Short mmCIF file of C-alpha atoms in Angstrom, two decimals:
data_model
loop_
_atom_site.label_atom_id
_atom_site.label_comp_id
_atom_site.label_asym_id
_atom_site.label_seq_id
_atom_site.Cartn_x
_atom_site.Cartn_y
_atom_site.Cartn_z
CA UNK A 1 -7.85 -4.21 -23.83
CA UNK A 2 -7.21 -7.69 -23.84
CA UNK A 3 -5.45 -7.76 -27.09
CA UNK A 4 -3.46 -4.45 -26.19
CA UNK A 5 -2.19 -6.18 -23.58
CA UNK A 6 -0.31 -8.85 -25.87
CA UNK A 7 1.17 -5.57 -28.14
CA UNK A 8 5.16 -6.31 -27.68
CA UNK A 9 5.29 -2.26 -27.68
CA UNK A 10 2.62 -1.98 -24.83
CA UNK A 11 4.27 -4.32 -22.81
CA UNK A 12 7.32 -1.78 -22.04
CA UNK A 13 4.61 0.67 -20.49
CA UNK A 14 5.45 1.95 -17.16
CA UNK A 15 3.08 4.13 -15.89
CA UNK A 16 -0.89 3.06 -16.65
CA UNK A 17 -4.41 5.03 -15.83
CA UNK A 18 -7.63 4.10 -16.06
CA UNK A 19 -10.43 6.77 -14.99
CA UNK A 20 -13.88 6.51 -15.74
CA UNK A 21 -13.31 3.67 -18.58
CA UNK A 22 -13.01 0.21 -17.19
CA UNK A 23 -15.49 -2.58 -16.11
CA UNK A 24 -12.56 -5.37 -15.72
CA UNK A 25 -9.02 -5.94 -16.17
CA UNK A 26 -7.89 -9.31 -18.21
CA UNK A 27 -6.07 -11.45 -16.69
CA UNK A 28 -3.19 -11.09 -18.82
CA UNK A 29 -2.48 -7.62 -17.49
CA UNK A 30 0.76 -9.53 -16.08
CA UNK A 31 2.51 -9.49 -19.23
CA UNK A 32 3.22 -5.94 -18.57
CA UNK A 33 6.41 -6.59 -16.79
CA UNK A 34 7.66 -3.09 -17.03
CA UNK A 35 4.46 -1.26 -15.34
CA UNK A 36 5.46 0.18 -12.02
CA UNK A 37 2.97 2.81 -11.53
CA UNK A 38 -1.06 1.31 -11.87
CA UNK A 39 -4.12 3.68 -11.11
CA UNK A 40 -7.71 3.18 -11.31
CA UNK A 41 -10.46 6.34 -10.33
CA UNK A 42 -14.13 6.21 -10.98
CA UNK A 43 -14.14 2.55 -12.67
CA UNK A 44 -17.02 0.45 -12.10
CA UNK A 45 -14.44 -2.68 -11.62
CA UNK A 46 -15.83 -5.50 -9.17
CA UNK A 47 -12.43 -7.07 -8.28
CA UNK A 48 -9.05 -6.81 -9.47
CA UNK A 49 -7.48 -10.56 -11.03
CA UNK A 50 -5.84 -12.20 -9.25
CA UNK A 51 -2.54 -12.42 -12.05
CA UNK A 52 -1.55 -8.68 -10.22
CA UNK A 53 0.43 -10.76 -8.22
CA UNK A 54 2.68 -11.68 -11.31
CA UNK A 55 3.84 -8.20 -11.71
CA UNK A 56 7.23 -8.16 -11.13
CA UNK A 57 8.06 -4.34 -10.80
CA UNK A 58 4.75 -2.49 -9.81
CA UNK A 59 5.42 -0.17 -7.00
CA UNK A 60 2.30 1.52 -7.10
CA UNK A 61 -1.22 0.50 -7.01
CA UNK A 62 -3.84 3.43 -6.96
CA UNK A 63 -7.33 2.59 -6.90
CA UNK A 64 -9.64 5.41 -5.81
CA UNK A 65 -13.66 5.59 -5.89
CA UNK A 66 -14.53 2.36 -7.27
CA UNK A 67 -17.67 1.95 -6.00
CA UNK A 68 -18.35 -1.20 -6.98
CA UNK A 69 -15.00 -2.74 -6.17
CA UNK A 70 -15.06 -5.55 -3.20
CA UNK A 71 -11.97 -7.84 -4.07
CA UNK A 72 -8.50 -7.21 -4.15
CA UNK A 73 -6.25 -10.41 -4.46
CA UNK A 74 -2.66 -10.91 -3.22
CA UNK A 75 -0.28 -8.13 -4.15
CA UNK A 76 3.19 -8.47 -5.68
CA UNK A 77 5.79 -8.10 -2.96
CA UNK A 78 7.99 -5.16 -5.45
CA UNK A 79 4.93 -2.93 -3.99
CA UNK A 80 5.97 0.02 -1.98
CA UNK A 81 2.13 2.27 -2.31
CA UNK A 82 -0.91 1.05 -1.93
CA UNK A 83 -3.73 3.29 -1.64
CA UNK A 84 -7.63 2.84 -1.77
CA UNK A 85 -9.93 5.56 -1.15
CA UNK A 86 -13.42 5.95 -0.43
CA UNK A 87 -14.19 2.60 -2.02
CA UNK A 88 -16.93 1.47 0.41
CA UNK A 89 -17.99 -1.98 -1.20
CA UNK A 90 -14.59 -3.11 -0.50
CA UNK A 91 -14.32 -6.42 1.97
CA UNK A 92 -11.43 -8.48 1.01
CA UNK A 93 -8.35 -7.35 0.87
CA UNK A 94 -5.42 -10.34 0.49
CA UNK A 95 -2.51 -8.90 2.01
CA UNK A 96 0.77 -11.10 2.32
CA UNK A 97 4.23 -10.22 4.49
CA UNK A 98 6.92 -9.41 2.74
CA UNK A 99 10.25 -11.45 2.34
CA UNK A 100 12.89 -11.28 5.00
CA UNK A 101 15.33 -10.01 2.88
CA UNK A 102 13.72 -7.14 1.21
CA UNK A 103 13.40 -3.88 2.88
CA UNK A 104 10.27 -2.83 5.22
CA UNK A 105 9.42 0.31 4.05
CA UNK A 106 5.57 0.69 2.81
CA UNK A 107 2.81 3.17 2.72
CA UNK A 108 -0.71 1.57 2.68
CA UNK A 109 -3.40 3.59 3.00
CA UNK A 110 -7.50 2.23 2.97
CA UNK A 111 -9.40 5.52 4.12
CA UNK A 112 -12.79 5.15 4.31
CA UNK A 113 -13.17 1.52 3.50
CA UNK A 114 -15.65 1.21 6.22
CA UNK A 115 -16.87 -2.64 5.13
CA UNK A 116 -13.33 -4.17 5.04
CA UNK A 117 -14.23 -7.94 6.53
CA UNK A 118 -12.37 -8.99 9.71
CA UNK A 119 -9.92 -11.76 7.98
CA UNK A 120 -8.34 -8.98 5.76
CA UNK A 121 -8.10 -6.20 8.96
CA UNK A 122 -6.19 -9.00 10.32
CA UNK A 123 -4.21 -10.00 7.50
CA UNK A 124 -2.76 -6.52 6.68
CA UNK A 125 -2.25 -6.03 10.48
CA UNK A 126 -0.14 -9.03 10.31
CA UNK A 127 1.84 -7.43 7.39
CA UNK A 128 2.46 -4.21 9.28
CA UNK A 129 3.66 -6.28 12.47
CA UNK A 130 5.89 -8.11 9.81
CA UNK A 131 7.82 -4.92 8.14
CA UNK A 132 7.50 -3.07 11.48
CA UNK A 133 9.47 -5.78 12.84
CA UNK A 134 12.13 -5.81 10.00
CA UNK A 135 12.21 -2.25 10.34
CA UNK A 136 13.79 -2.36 14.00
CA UNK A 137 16.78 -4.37 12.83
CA UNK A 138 19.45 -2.30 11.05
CA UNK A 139 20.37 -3.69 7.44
CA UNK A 140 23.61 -3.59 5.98
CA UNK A 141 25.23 -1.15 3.51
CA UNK A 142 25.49 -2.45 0.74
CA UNK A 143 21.47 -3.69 0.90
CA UNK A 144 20.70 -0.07 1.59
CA UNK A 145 22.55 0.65 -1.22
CA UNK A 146 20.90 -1.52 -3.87
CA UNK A 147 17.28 -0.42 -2.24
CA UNK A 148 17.77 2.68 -2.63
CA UNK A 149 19.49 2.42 -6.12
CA UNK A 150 15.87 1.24 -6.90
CA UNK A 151 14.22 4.25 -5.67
CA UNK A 152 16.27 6.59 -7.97
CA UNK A 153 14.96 9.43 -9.91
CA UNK A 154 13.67 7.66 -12.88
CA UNK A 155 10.43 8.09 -10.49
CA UNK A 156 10.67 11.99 -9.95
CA UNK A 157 10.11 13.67 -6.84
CA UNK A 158 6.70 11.54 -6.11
CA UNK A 159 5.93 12.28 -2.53
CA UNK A 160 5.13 8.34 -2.04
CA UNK A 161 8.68 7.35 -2.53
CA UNK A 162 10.18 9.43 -0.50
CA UNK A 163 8.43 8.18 2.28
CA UNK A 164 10.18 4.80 0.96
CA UNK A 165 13.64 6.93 1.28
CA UNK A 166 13.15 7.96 4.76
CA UNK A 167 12.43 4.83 6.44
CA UNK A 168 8.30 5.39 6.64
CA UNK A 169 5.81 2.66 7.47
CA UNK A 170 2.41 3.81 7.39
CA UNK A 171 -0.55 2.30 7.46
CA UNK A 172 -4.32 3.59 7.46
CA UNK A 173 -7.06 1.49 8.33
CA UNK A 174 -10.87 1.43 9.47
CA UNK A 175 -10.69 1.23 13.10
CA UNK A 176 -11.64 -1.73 15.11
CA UNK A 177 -11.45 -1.90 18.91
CA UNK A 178 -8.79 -3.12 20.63
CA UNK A 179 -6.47 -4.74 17.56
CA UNK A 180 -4.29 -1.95 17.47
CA UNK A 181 -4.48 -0.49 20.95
CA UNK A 182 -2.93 -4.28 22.82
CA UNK A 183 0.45 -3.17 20.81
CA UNK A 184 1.19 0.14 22.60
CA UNK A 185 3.08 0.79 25.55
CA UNK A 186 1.07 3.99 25.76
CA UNK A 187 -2.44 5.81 24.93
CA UNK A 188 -3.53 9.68 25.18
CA UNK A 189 -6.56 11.72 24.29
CA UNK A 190 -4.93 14.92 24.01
CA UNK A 191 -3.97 17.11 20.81
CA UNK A 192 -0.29 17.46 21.98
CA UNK A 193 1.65 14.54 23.51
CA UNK A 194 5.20 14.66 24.21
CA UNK A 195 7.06 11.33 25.50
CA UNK A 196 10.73 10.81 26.31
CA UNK A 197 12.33 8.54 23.99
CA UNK A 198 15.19 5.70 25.30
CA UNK A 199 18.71 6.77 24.16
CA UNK A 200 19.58 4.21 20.85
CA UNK A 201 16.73 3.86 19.19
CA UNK A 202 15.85 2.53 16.04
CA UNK A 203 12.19 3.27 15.47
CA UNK A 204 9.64 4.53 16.69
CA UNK A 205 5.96 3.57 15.91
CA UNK A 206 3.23 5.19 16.89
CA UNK A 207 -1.01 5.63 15.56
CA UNK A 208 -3.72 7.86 16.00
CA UNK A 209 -7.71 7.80 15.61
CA UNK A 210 -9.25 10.09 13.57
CA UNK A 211 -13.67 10.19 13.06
CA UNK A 212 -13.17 10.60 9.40
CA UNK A 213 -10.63 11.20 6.37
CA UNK A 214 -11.62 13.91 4.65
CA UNK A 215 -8.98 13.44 1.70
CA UNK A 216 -6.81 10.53 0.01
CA UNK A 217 -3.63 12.79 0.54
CA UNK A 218 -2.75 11.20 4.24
CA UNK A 219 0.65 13.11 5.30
#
């Protein structure tokens, strides 16, 4: 794999799966510049290296089942999905907030990751506050424009994205009392809620507990 990775042809790849096959991923998985799309089910990888960073147009990172996987380094800041599933070894994850000038819009999901460690739960809390933040200030046209000129259908229909489209920031995360709940104005045990909303707005954010995810695709 390590030599594949240096193949001039390889390195135009855009879309990459590993499932059931891997034990590591070389360092030099950065020369991939092309790869937007980067998925991982089943592998019996330990950490991912820390050169993921250096990818300059992945948008998704997919890593599901990994039972053995407890590290995940810094992320690039092109990356719009993240989602890890029911890897329950996992404790570091090194999240990092986004530049002011790029849009907010993400969908990062951890279900089940029941032994992330406190310093990452606060790190990717401190990303969400970060793009929620940027996501209450209007941006203008022609920076919508060249976003979403990047979200285009060389990607299809894939549902992730057009969460990007419509202005979603979601995150899922093990549940830990009282981080989340200090942000909100409001809090309700009931199935159905309904709340007036202030003439104006420009988001709306709201979260919800739930005992246990029973599947990876979070709506």
């Amino acid at each position: 794999l390590h030599k594949l990775m240096t193949n001039s042809g390889f390195q135009s790849v855009k879309r990459l799966v590993f499932y059931r096959s891997l034990c590591e991923i070389p360092d030099n998985i950065s020369l991939l510049s092309s790869l937007k799309n980067l998925c991982l089910c089943y592998c019996a990888i330990i950490r991912l290296p820390e050169s993921i960073k250096d990818l300059p147009k992945l948008k998704v990172l997919e890593v599901g089942e990994c039972k053995k996987l407890q590290h995940i380094p810094a992320l690039p800041r092109s990356l719009q999905f993240f989602l890890v599933w029911n890897c329950q070894s996992l404790q570091t994850v090194l999240s990092s907030t986004i530049e002011s000038s790029k849009r907010p819009n993400c969908v990062f999901l951890l279900p089940n990751c029941i032994k992330l460690d406190a310093h990452s739960f606060d790190a990717i809390l401190k990303d969400a506050i970060v793009r929620i933040e940027l996501g209450s200030k209007p941006l203008p046209a022609t920076e919508l424009e060249n976003e979403d000129a990047s979200l285009e259908n060389e990607d299809g229909d894939f549902y992730y994205f057009q969460l990007a489209r419509n202005g979603k920031i979601c995150y899922c995360l093990p549940a830990r009392s009282g981080k989340v709940r200090d942000w909100f104005h409001c809090n309700f045990t009931q199935s159905l809620v309904t709340i007036e909303l202030p003439p104006n707005l420009l988001c709306f954010i709201f979260y919800m507990v739930v005992s246990q995810v029973q599947s990876c695709n979070i709506g």
